[in-house]
Amino acid sequence: CRSFALQVAAQHRSLARKRRKALAASGQSIRLGPRASNEVLQGQSWWWFEVAVGFLDFVAIALRPPGGTHGGEVQPKSIEDAVEVLREPCTDLLDLLEFLPPTDDLMLAAMLLRALQSALVALAAASDADGVKRLVQGILEKSRSDDAEVRLCALRCVHRMWTDLGVQVVTCLSEIVMFASELLEDEDPRVETTVRAMIKTMEECTG
């Protein structure tokens, strides 16, 4: 579904560019911010959105530990294999947020983010220390995206892990601190605010 959504985004972004050129050639002008020209998926949500959210919801439910407890248990081999296979596809769905309006402005984007957060928390809860580290590292790499919304949502996912799992994420502390120090200087004030909120949660969890 990610590949399909990115293909749709590329097609519609190309069509939008052609329309703007045609308008410019006819003497009309249209002004769009650098992000608005990318926001092409909100009207093209059929199939990819339902599949993405359904997939993420399934991951969150299937990996939910019995009784709602989190982490620390030795997982069956089948769960370990599933986590290994699902880690990258779930993380890569963050890329789709580049082509949607901000999650604070569009319910569709907010629903995708919530599904991502739940699935990534479930993956972390079902992982050993090394698996958590690789998962968080993959998410943090998205915080270096050129797109502010992708950076913001990656941080919100890591923050949700700290909120839900606490010290289970402590194995990634040094990596998170390194990325956080960079993002405190982000040009988007929402990113800086989210980093500071995450740092506060981390301090509460680690004492």
JSON list of N, CA and C in Angstrom, two decimals, residues 109-180:
[
{"chain": "A", "resi": 109, "resn": "ALA", "atom": "N", "xyz": [-5.14, 12.13, 8.20]},
{"chain": "A", "resi": 109, "resn": "ALA", "atom": "CA", "xyz": [-3.74, 12.06, 8.58]},
{"chain": "A", "resi": 109, "resn": "ALA", "atom": "C", "xyz": [-3.59, 11.71, 10.05]},
{"chain": "A", "resi": 110, "resn": "ALA", "atom": "N", "xyz": [-4.46, 12.25, 10.90]},
{"chain": "A", "resi": 110, "resn": "ALA", "atom": "CA", "xyz": [-4.41, 11.94, 12.33]},
{"chain": "A", "resi": 110, "resn": "ALA", "atom": "C", "xyz": [-4.70, 10.48, 12.59]},
{"chain": "A", "resi": 111, "resn": "MET", "atom": "N", "xyz": [-5.65, 9.91, 11.84]},
{"chain": "A", "resi": 111, "resn": "MET", "atom": "CA", "xyz": [-5.97, 8.48, 11.99]},
{"chain": "A", "resi": 111, "resn": "MET", "atom": "C", "xyz": [-4.79, 7.61, 11.59]},
{"chain": "A", "resi": 112, "resn": "LEU", "atom": "N", "xyz": [-4.11, 7.99, 10.53]},
{"chain": "A", "resi": 112, "resn": "LEU", "atom": "CA", "xyz": [-2.93, 7.23, 10.09]},
{"chain": "A", "resi": 112, "resn": "LEU", "atom": "C", "xyz": [-1.84, 7.30, 11.15]},
{"chain": "A", "resi": 113, "resn": "LEU", "atom": "N", "xyz": [-1.62, 8.48, 11.73]},
{"chain": "A", "resi": 113, "resn": "LEU", "atom": "CA", "xyz": [-0.59, 8.63, 12.76]},
{"chain": "A", "resi": 113, "resn": "LEU", "atom": "C", "xyz": [-0.94, 7.78, 13.99]},
{"chain": "A", "resi": 114, "resn": "ARG", "atom": "N", "xyz": [-2.20, 7.82, 14.42]},
{"chain": "A", "resi": 114, "resn": "ARG", "atom": "CA", "xyz": [-2.59, 7.04, 15.60]},
{"chain": "A", "resi": 114, "resn": "ARG", "atom": "C", "xyz": [-2.38, 5.54, 15.36]},
{"chain": "A", "resi": 115, "resn": "ALA", "atom": "N", "xyz": [-2.73, 5.09, 14.16]},
{"chain": "A", "resi": 115, "resn": "ALA", "atom": "CA", "xyz": [-2.52, 3.67, 13.83]},
{"chain": "A", "resi": 115, "resn": "ALA", "atom": "C", "xyz": [-1.04, 3.32, 13.82]},
{"chain": "A", "resi": 116, "resn": "LEU", "atom": "N", "xyz": [-0.23, 4.23, 13.28]},
{"chain": "A", "resi": 116, "resn": "LEU", "atom": "CA", "xyz": [1.22, 4.03, 13.28]},
{"chain": "A", "resi": 116, "resn": "LEU", "atom": "C", "xyz": [1.77, 3.95, 14.71]},
{"chain": "A", "resi": 117, "resn": "GLN", "atom": "N", "xyz": [1.35, 4.86, 15.55]},
{"chain": "A", "resi": 117, "resn": "GLN", "atom": "CA", "xyz": [1.83, 4.87, 16.93]},
{"chain": "A", "resi": 117, "resn": "GLN", "atom": "C", "xyz": [1.50, 3.56, 17.64]},
{"chain": "A", "resi": 118, "resn": "SER", "atom": "N", "xyz": [0.26, 3.10, 17.49]},
{"chain": "A", "resi": 118, "resn": "SER", "atom": "CA", "xyz": [-0.16, 1.87, 18.17]},
{"chain": "A", "resi": 118, "resn": "SER", "atom": "C", "xyz": [0.63, 0.67, 17.66]},
{"chain": "A", "resi": 119, "resn": "ALA", "atom": "N", "xyz": [0.84, 0.60, 16.34]},
{"chain": "A", "resi": 119, "resn": "ALA", "atom": "CA", "xyz": [1.57, -0.53, 15.77]},
{"chain": "A", "resi": 119, "resn": "ALA", "atom": "C", "xyz": [3.04, -0.50, 16.19]},
{"chain": "A", "resi": 120, "resn": "LEU", "atom": "N", "xyz": [3.65, 0.67, 16.19]},
{"chain": "A", "resi": 120, "resn": "LEU", "atom": "CA", "xyz": [5.06, 0.77, 16.55]},
{"chain": "A", "resi": 120, "resn": "LEU", "atom": "C", "xyz": [5.29, 0.49, 18.04]},
{"chain": "A", "resi": 121, "resn": "VAL", "atom": "N", "xyz": [4.36, 0.91, 18.88]},
{"chain": "A", "resi": 121, "resn": "VAL", "atom": "CA", "xyz": [4.45, 0.57, 20.29]},
{"chain": "A", "resi": 121, "resn": "VAL", "atom": "C", "xyz": [4.34, -0.94, 20.48]},
{"chain": "A", "resi": 122, "resn": "ALA", "atom": "N", "xyz": [3.41, -1.57, 19.76]},
{"chain": "A", "resi": 122, "resn": "ALA", "atom": "CA", "xyz": [3.25, -3.03, 19.87]},
{"chain": "A", "resi": 122, "resn": "ALA", "atom": "C", "xyz": [4.51, -3.75, 19.40]},
{"chain": "A", "resi": 123, "resn": "LEU", "atom": "N", "xyz": [5.12, -3.26, 18.32]},
{"chain": "A", "resi": 123, "resn": "LEU", "atom": "CA", "xyz": [6.37, -3.86, 17.83]},
{"chain": "A", "resi": 123, "resn": "LEU", "atom": "C", "xyz": [7.47, -3.72, 18.87]},
{"chain": "A", "resi": 124, "resn": "ALA", "atom": "N", "xyz": [7.57, -2.56, 19.49]},
{"chain": "A", "resi": 124, "resn": "ALA", "atom": "CA", "xyz": [8.59, -2.35, 20.51]},
{"chain": "A", "resi": 124, "resn": "ALA", "atom": "C", "xyz": [8.35, -3.26, 21.72]},
{"chain": "A", "resi": 125, "resn": "ALA", "atom": "N", "xyz": [7.07, -3.37, 22.12]},
{"chain": "A", "resi": 125, "resn": "ALA", "atom": "CA", "xyz": [6.74, -4.19, 23.28]},
{"chain": "A", "resi": 125, "resn": "ALA", "atom": "C", "xyz": [7.06, -5.66, 23.04]},
{"chain": "A", "resi": 126, "resn": "ALA", "atom": "N", "xyz": [6.99, -6.09, 21.78]},
{"chain": "A", "resi": 126, "resn": "ALA", "atom": "CA", "xyz": [7.25, -7.50, 21.45]},
{"chain": "A", "resi": 126, "resn": "ALA", "atom": "C", "xyz": [8.71, -7.76, 21.10]},
{"chain": "A", "resi": 127, "resn": "SER", "atom": "N", "xyz": [9.56, -6.74, 21.18]},
{"chain": "A", "resi": 127, "resn": "SER", "atom": "CA", "xyz": [10.97, -6.86, 20.78]},
{"chain": "A", "resi": 127, "resn": "SER", "atom": "C", "xyz": [11.88, -7.01, 21.99]},
{"chain": "A", "resi": 128, "resn": "ASP", "atom": "N", "xyz": [13.03, -7.63, 21.74]},
{"chain": "A", "resi": 128, "resn": "ASP", "atom": "CA", "xyz": [14.07, -7.63, 22.77]},
{"chain": "A", "resi": 128, "resn": "ASP", "atom": "C", "xyz": [14.81, -6.29, 22.70]},
{"chain": "A", "resi": 129, "resn": "ALA", "atom": "N", "xyz": [15.82, -6.11, 23.55]},
{"chain": "A", "resi": 129, "resn": "ALA", "atom": "CA", "xyz": [16.51, -4.82, 23.63]},
{"chain": "A", "resi": 129, "resn": "ALA", "atom": "C", "xyz": [17.12, -4.42, 22.30]},
{"chain": "A", "resi": 130, "resn": "ASP", "atom": "N", "xyz": [17.71, -5.38, 21.59]},
{"chain": "A", "resi": 130, "resn": "ASP", "atom": "CA", "xyz": [18.32, -5.06, 20.29]},
{"chain": "A", "resi": 130, "resn": "ASP", "atom": "C", "xyz": [17.25, -4.69, 19.27]},
{"chain": "A", "resi": 131, "resn": "GLY", "atom": "N", "xyz": [16.12, -5.40, 19.32]},
{"chain": "A", "resi": 131, "resn": "GLY", "atom": "CA", "xyz": [15.03, -5.10, 18.40]},
{"chain": "A", "resi": 131, "resn": "GLY", "atom": "C", "xyz": [14.43, -3.73, 18.63]},
{"chain": "A", "resi": 132, "resn": "VAL", "atom": "N", "xyz": [14.28, -3.35, 19.90]},
{"chain": "A", "resi": 132, "resn": "VAL", "atom": "CA", "xyz": [13.77, -2.01, 20.22]},
{"chain": "A", "resi": 132, "resn": "VAL", "atom": "C", "xyz": [14.72, -0.95, 19.68]},
{"chain": "A", "resi": 133, "resn": "LYS", "atom": "N", "xyz": [16.01, -1.22, 19.85]},
{"chain": "A", "resi": 133, "resn": "LYS", "atom": "CA", "xyz": [17.02, -0.26, 19.39]},
{"chain": "A", "resi": 133, "resn": "LYS", "atom": "C", "xyz": [16.93, -0.06, 17.88]},
{"chain": "A", "resi": 134, "resn": "ARG", "atom": "N", "xyz": [16.80, -1.16, 17.14]},
{"chain": "A", "resi": 134, "resn": "ARG", "atom": "CA", "xyz": [16.73, -1.06, 15.68]},
{"chain": "A", "resi": 134, "resn": "ARG", "atom": "C", "xyz": [15.43, -0.38, 15.23]},
{"chain": "A", "resi": 135, "resn": "LEU", "atom": "N", "xyz": [14.34, -0.67, 15.93]},
{"chain": "A", "resi": 135, "resn": "LEU", "atom": "CA", "xyz": [13.07, -0.04, 15.60]},
{"chain": "A", "resi": 135, "resn": "LEU", "atom": "C", "xyz": [13.13, 1.46, 15.82]},
{"chain": "A", "resi": 136, "resn": "VAL", "atom": "N", "xyz": [13.61, 1.87, 16.98]},
{"chain": "A", "resi": 136, "resn": "VAL", "atom": "CA", "xyz": [13.68, 3.30, 17.29]},
{"chain": "A", "resi": 136, "resn": "VAL", "atom": "C", "xyz": [14.65, 4.01, 16.36]},
{"chain": "A", "resi": 137, "resn": "GLN", "atom": "N", "xyz": [15.76, 3.36, 16.05]},
{"chain": "A", "resi": 137, "resn": "GLN", "atom": "CA", "xyz": [16.72, 3.96, 15.12]},
{"chain": "A", "resi": 137, "resn": "GLN", "atom": "C", "xyz": [16.07, 4.22, 13.77]},
{"chain": "A", "resi": 138, "resn": "GLY", "atom": "N", "xyz": [15.28, 3.25, 13.28]},
{"chain": "A", "resi": 138, "resn": "GLY", "atom": "CA", "xyz": [14.59, 3.41, 12.01]},
{"chain": "A", "resi": 138, "resn": "GLY", "atom": "C", "xyz": [13.61, 4.57, 12.02]},
{"chain": "A", "resi": 139, "resn": "ILE", "atom": "N", "xyz": [12.89, 4.72, 13.13]},
{"chain": "A", "resi": 139, "resn": "ILE", "atom": "CA", "xyz": [11.94, 5.83, 13.25]},
{"chain": "A", "resi": 139, "resn": "ILE", "atom": "C", "xyz": [12.69, 7.16, 13.33]},
{"chain": "A", "resi": 140, "resn": "LEU", "atom": "N", "xyz": [13.76, 7.19, 14.10]},
{"chain": "A", "resi": 140, "resn": "LEU", "atom": "CA", "xyz": [14.53, 8.42, 14.24]},
{"chain": "A", "resi": 140, "resn": "LEU", "atom": "C", "xyz": [15.15, 8.87, 12.92]},
{"chain": "A", "resi": 141, "resn": "GLU", "atom": "N", "xyz": [15.50, 7.92, 12.07]},
{"chain": "A", "resi": 141, "resn": "GLU", "atom": "CA", "xyz": [16.02, 8.29, 10.75]},
{"chain": "A", "resi": 141, "resn": "GLU", "atom": "C", "xyz": [14.99, 9.11, 9.97]},
{"chain": "A", "resi": 142, "resn": "LYS", "atom": "N", "xyz": [13.71, 8.81, 10.19]},
{"chain": "A", "resi": 142, "resn": "LYS", "atom": "CA", "xyz": [12.65, 9.58, 9.52]},
{"chain": "A", "resi": 142, "resn": "LYS", "atom": "C", "xyz": [12.60, 11.02, 10.04]},
{"chain": "A", "resi": 143, "resn": "SER", "atom": "N", "xyz": [13.13, 11.25, 11.24]},
{"chain": "A", "resi": 143, "resn": "SER", "atom": "CA", "xyz": [13.13, 12.61, 11.78]},
{"chain": "A", "resi": 143, "resn": "SER", "atom": "C", "xyz": [14.15, 13.49, 11.09]},
{"chain": "A", "resi": 144, "resn": "ARG", "atom": "N", "xyz": [14.90, 12.93, 10.14]},
{"chain": "A", "resi": 144, "resn": "ARG", "atom": "CA", "xyz": [15.82, 13.72, 9.31]},
{"chain": "A", "resi": 144, "resn": "ARG", "atom": "C", "xyz": [15.24, 13.97, 7.92]},
{"chain": "A", "resi": 145, "resn": "SER", "atom": "N", "xyz": [13.96, 13.67, 7.75]},
{"chain": "A", "resi": 145, "resn": "SER", "atom": "CA", "xyz": [13.29, 13.93, 6.48]},
{"chain": "A", "resi": 145, "resn": "SER", "atom": "C", "xyz": [13.33, 15.42, 6.15]},
{"chain": "A", "resi": 146, "resn": "ASP", "atom": "N", "xyz": [13.28, 15.74, 4.88]},
{"chain": "A", "resi": 146, "resn": "ASP", "atom": "CA", "xyz": [13.17, 17.14, 4.46]},
{"chain": "A", "resi": 146, "resn": "ASP", "atom": "C", "xyz": [11.80, 17.72, 4.79]},
{"chain": "A", "resi": 147, "resn": "ASP", "atom": "N", "xyz": [10.83, 16.84, 5.02]},
{"chain": "A", "resi": 147, "resn": "ASP", "atom": "CA", "xyz": [9.46, 17.29, 5.27]},
{"chain": "A", "resi": 147, "resn": "ASP", "atom": "C", "xyz": [9.20, 17.41, 6.77]},
{"chain": "A", "resi": 148, "resn": "ALA", "atom": "N", "xyz": [8.72, 18.57, 7.20]},
{"chain": "A", "resi": 148, "resn": "ALA", "atom": "CA", "xyz": [8.53, 18.83, 8.64]},
{"chain": "A", "resi": 148, "resn": "ALA", "atom": "C", "xyz": [7.48, 17.90, 9.25]},
{"chain": "A", "resi": 149, "resn": "GLU", "atom": "N", "xyz": [6.45, 17.57, 8.49]},
{"chain": "A", "resi": 149, "resn": "GLU", "atom": "CA", "xyz": [5.39, 16.71, 9.05]},
{"chain": "A", "resi": 149, "resn": "GLU", "atom": "C", "xyz": [5.90, 15.30, 9.32]},
{"chain": "A", "resi": 150, "resn": "VAL", "atom": "N", "xyz": [6.75, 14.79, 8.45]},
{"chain": "A", "resi": 150, "resn": "VAL", "atom": "CA", "xyz": [7.35, 13.48, 8.68]},
{"chain": "A", "resi": 150, "resn": "VAL", "atom": "C", "xyz": [8.24, 13.52, 9.91]},
{"chain": "A", "resi": 151, "resn": "ARG", "atom": "N", "xyz": [9.04, 14.57, 10.04]},
{"chain": "A", "resi": 151, "resn": "ARG", "atom": "CA", "xyz": [9.90, 14.72, 11.22]},
{"chain": "A", "resi": 151, "resn": "ARG", "atom": "C", "xyz": [9.06, 14.76, 12.50]},
{"chain": "A", "resi": 152, "resn": "LEU", "atom": "N", "xyz": [8.00, 15.55, 12.46]},
{"chain": "A", "resi": 152, "resn": "LEU", "atom": "CA", "xyz": [7.15, 15.71, 13.63]},
{"chain": "A", "resi": 152, "resn": "LEU", "atom": "C", "xyz": [6.49, 14.39, 14.02]},
{"chain": "A", "resi": 153, "resn": "CYS", "atom": "N", "xyz": [5.96, 13.68, 13.04]},
{"chain": "A", "resi": 153, "resn": "CYS", "atom": "CA", "xyz": [5.25, 12.43, 13.34]},
{"chain": "A", "resi": 153, "resn": "CYS", "atom": "C", "xyz": [6.20, 11.33, 13.80]},
{"chain": "A", "resi": 154, "resn": "ALA", "atom": "N", "xyz": [7.41, 11.31, 13.27]},
{"chain": "A", "resi": 154, "resn": "ALA", "atom": "CA", "xyz": [8.41, 10.35, 13.75]},
{"chain": "A", "resi": 154, "resn": "ALA", "atom": "C", "xyz": [8.67, 10.60, 15.24]},
{"chain": "A", "resi": 155, "resn": "LEU", "atom": "N", "xyz": [8.82, 11.86, 15.62]},
{"chain": "A", "resi": 155, "resn": "LEU", "atom": "CA", "xyz": [9.04, 12.19, 17.02]},
{"chain": "A", "resi": 155, "resn": "LEU", "atom": "C", "xyz": [7.85, 11.82, 17.88]},
{"chain": "A", "resi": 156, "resn": "ARG", "atom": "N", "xyz": [6.65, 12.06, 17.37]},
{"chain": "A", "resi": 156, "resn": "ARG", "atom": "CA", "xyz": [5.45, 11.72, 18.13]},
{"chain": "A", "resi": 156, "resn": "ARG", "atom": "C", "xyz": [5.35, 10.21, 18.36]},
{"chain": "A", "resi": 157, "resn": "CYS", "atom": "N", "xyz": [5.84, 9.42, 17.41]},
{"chain": "A", "resi": 157, "resn": "CYS", "atom": "CA", "xyz": [5.83, 7.97, 17.57]},
{"chain": "A", "resi": 157, "resn": "CYS", "atom": "C", "xyz": [6.81, 7.55, 18.67]},
{"chain": "A", "resi": 158, "resn": "VAL", "atom": "N", "xyz": [8.02, 8.13, 18.66]},
{"chain": "A", "resi": 158, "resn": "VAL", "atom": "CA", "xyz": [9.00, 7.80, 19.69]},
{"chain": "A", "resi": 158, "resn": "VAL", "atom": "C", "xyz": [8.51, 8.27, 21.07]},
{"chain": "A", "resi": 159, "resn": "HIS", "atom": "N", "xyz": [7.90, 9.44, 21.10]},
{"chain": "A", "resi": 159, "resn": "HIS", "atom": "CA", "xyz": [7.35, 9.96, 22.36]},
{"chain": "A", "resi": 159, "resn": "HIS", "atom": "C", "xyz": [6.28, 9.01, 22.90]},
{"chain": "A", "resi": 160, "resn": "ARG", "atom": "N", "xyz": [5.43, 8.52, 22.02]},
{"chain": "A", "resi": 160, "resn": "ARG", "atom": "CA", "xyz": [4.38, 7.58, 22.43]},
{"chain": "A", "resi": 160, "resn": "ARG", "atom": "C", "xyz": [5.00, 6.30, 23.01]},
{"chain": "A", "resi": 161, "resn": "MET", "atom": "N", "xyz": [6.13, 5.86, 22.46]},
{"chain": "A", "resi": 161, "resn": "MET", "atom": "CA", "xyz": [6.81, 4.67, 23.00]},
{"chain": "A", "resi": 161, "resn": "MET", "atom": "C", "xyz": [7.25, 4.92, 24.44]},
{"chain": "A", "resi": 162, "resn": "TRP", "atom": "N", "xyz": [7.83, 6.09, 24.69]},
{"chain": "A", "resi": 162, "resn": "TRP", "atom": "CA", "xyz": [8.25, 6.42, 26.05]},
{"chain": "A", "resi": 162, "resn": "TRP", "atom": "C", "xyz": [7.04, 6.50, 26.98]},
{"chain": "A", "resi": 163, "resn": "THR", "atom": "N", "xyz": [5.97, 7.08, 26.51]},
{"chain": "A", "resi": 163, "resn": "THR", "atom": "CA", "xyz": [4.76, 7.22, 27.33]},
{"chain": "A", "resi": 163, "resn": "THR", "atom": "C", "xyz": [4.18, 5.86, 27.69]},
{"chain": "A", "resi": 164, "resn": "ASP", "atom": "N", "xyz": [4.12, 4.95, 26.71]},
{"chain": "A", "resi": 164, "resn": "ASP", "atom": "CA", "xyz": [3.47, 3.66, 26.93]},
{"chain": "A", "resi": 164, "resn": "ASP", "atom": "C", "xyz": [4.40, 2.60, 27.52]},
{"chain": "A", "resi": 165, "resn": "LEU", "atom": "N", "xyz": [5.68, 2.64, 27.16]},
{"chain": "A", "resi": 165, "resn": "LEU", "atom": "CA", "xyz": [6.59, 1.57, 27.53]},
{"chain": "A", "resi": 165, "resn": "LEU", "atom": "C", "xyz": [7.64, 1.97, 28.57]},
{"chain": "A", "resi": 166, "resn": "GLY", "atom": "N", "xyz": [7.87, 3.27, 28.73]},
{"chain": "A", "resi": 166, "resn": "GLY", "atom": "CA", "xyz": [8.79, 3.73, 29.75]},
{"chain": "A", "resi": 166, "resn": "GLY", "atom": "C", "xyz": [10.20, 3.21, 29.56]},
{"chain": "A", "resi": 167, "resn": "VAL", "atom": "N", "xyz": [10.73, 2.62, 30.63]},
{"chain": "A", "resi": 167, "resn": "VAL", "atom": "CA", "xyz": [12.14, 2.24, 30.64]},
{"chain": "A", "resi": 167, "resn": "VAL", "atom": "C", "xyz": [12.48, 1.13, 29.65]},
{"chain": "A", "resi": 168, "resn": "GLN", "atom": "N", "xyz": [11.48, 0.50, 29.05]},
{"chain": "A", "resi": 168, "resn": "GLN", "atom": "CA", "xyz": [11.79, -0.51, 28.03]},
{"chain": "A", "resi": 168, "resn": "GLN", "atom": "C", "xyz": [12.52, 0.12, 26.84]},
{"chain": "A", "resi": 169, "resn": "VAL", "atom": "N", "xyz": [12.36, 1.42, 26.68]},
{"chain": "A", "resi": 169, "resn": "VAL", "atom": "CA", "xyz": [12.99, 2.13, 25.56]},
{"chain": "A", "resi": 169, "resn": "VAL", "atom": "C", "xyz": [14.35, 2.71, 25.95]},
{"chain": "A", "resi": 170, "resn": "VAL", "atom": "N", "xyz": [14.75, 2.49, 27.21]},
{"chain": "A", "resi": 170, "resn": "VAL", "atom": "CA", "xyz": [15.96, 3.14, 27.71]},
{"chain": "A", "resi": 170, "resn": "VAL", "atom": "C", "xyz": [17.22, 2.66, 26.99]},
{"chain": "A", "resi": 171, "resn": "THR", "atom": "N", "xyz": [17.16, 1.49, 26.36]},
{"chain": "A", "resi": 171, "resn": "THR", "atom": "CA", "xyz": [18.33, 1.00, 25.61]},
{"chain": "A", "resi": 171, "resn": "THR", "atom": "C", "xyz": [18.69, 1.93, 24.46]},
{"chain": "A", "resi": 172, "resn": "CYS", "atom": "N", "xyz": [17.73, 2.77, 24.04]},
{"chain": "A", "resi": 172, "resn": "CYS", "atom": "CA", "xyz": [17.96, 3.69, 22.91]},
{"chain": "A", "resi": 172, "resn": "CYS", "atom": "C", "xyz": [18.26, 5.11, 23.39]},
{"chain": "A", "resi": 173, "resn": "LEU", "atom": "N", "xyz": [18.49, 5.27, 24.67]},
{"chain": "A", "resi": 173, "resn": "LEU", "atom": "CA", "xyz": [18.59, 6.61, 25.23]},
{"chain": "A", "resi": 173, "resn": "LEU", "atom": "C", "xyz": [19.64, 7.47, 24.54]},
{"chain": "A", "resi": 174, "resn": "SER", "atom": "N", "xyz": [20.83, 6.93, 24.32]},
{"chain": "A", "resi": 174, "resn": "SER", "atom": "CA", "xyz": [21.90, 7.74, 23.72]},
{"chain": "A", "resi": 174, "resn": "SER", "atom": "C", "xyz": [21.55, 8.18, 22.31]},
{"chain": "A", "resi": 175, "resn": "GLU", "atom": "N", "xyz": [20.94, 7.25, 21.51]},
{"chain": "A", "resi": 175, "resn": "GLU", "atom": "CA", "xyz": [20.55, 7.60, 20.14]},
{"chain": "A", "resi": 175, "resn": "GLU", "atom": "C", "xyz": [19.47, 8.68, 20.15]},
{"chain": "A", "resi": 176, "resn": "ILE", "atom": "N", "xyz": [18.49, 8.53, 21.04]},
{"chain": "A", "resi": 176, "resn": "ILE", "atom": "CA", "xyz": [17.39, 9.49, 21.10]},
{"chain": "A", "resi": 176, "resn": "ILE", "atom": "C", "xyz": [17.91, 10.87, 21.50]},
{"chain": "A", "resi": 177, "resn": "VAL", "atom": "N", "xyz": [18.81, 10.90, 22.48]},
{"chain": "A", "resi": 177, "resn": "VAL", "atom": "CA", "xyz": [19.38, 12.18, 22.93]},
{"chain": "A", "resi": 177, "resn": "VAL", "atom": "C", "xyz": [20.14, 12.86, 21.78]},
{"chain": "A", "resi": 178, "resn": "MET", "atom": "N", "xyz": [20.87, 12.07, 20.99]},
{"chain": "A", "resi": 178, "resn": "MET", "atom": "CA", "xyz": [21.62, 12.64, 19.87]},
{"chain": "A", "resi": 178, "resn": "MET", "atom": "C", "xyz": [20.68, 13.28, 18.84]},
{"chain": "A", "resi": 179, "resn": "PHE", "atom": "N", "xyz": [19.63, 12.56, 18.47]},
{"chain": "A", "resi": 179, "resn": "PHE", "atom": "CA", "xyz": [18.67, 13.10, 17.51]},
{"chain": "A", "resi": 179, "resn": "PHE", "atom": "C", "xyz": [17.93, 14.30, 18.11]},
{"chain": "A", "resi": 180, "resn": "ALA", "atom": "N", "xyz": [17.57, 14.20, 19.39]},
{"chain": "A", "resi": 180, "resn": "ALA", "atom": "CA", "xyz": [16.82, 15.28, 20.04]},
{"chain": "A", "resi": 180, "resn": "ALA", "atom": "C", "xyz": [17.63, 16.57, 20.06]}
]
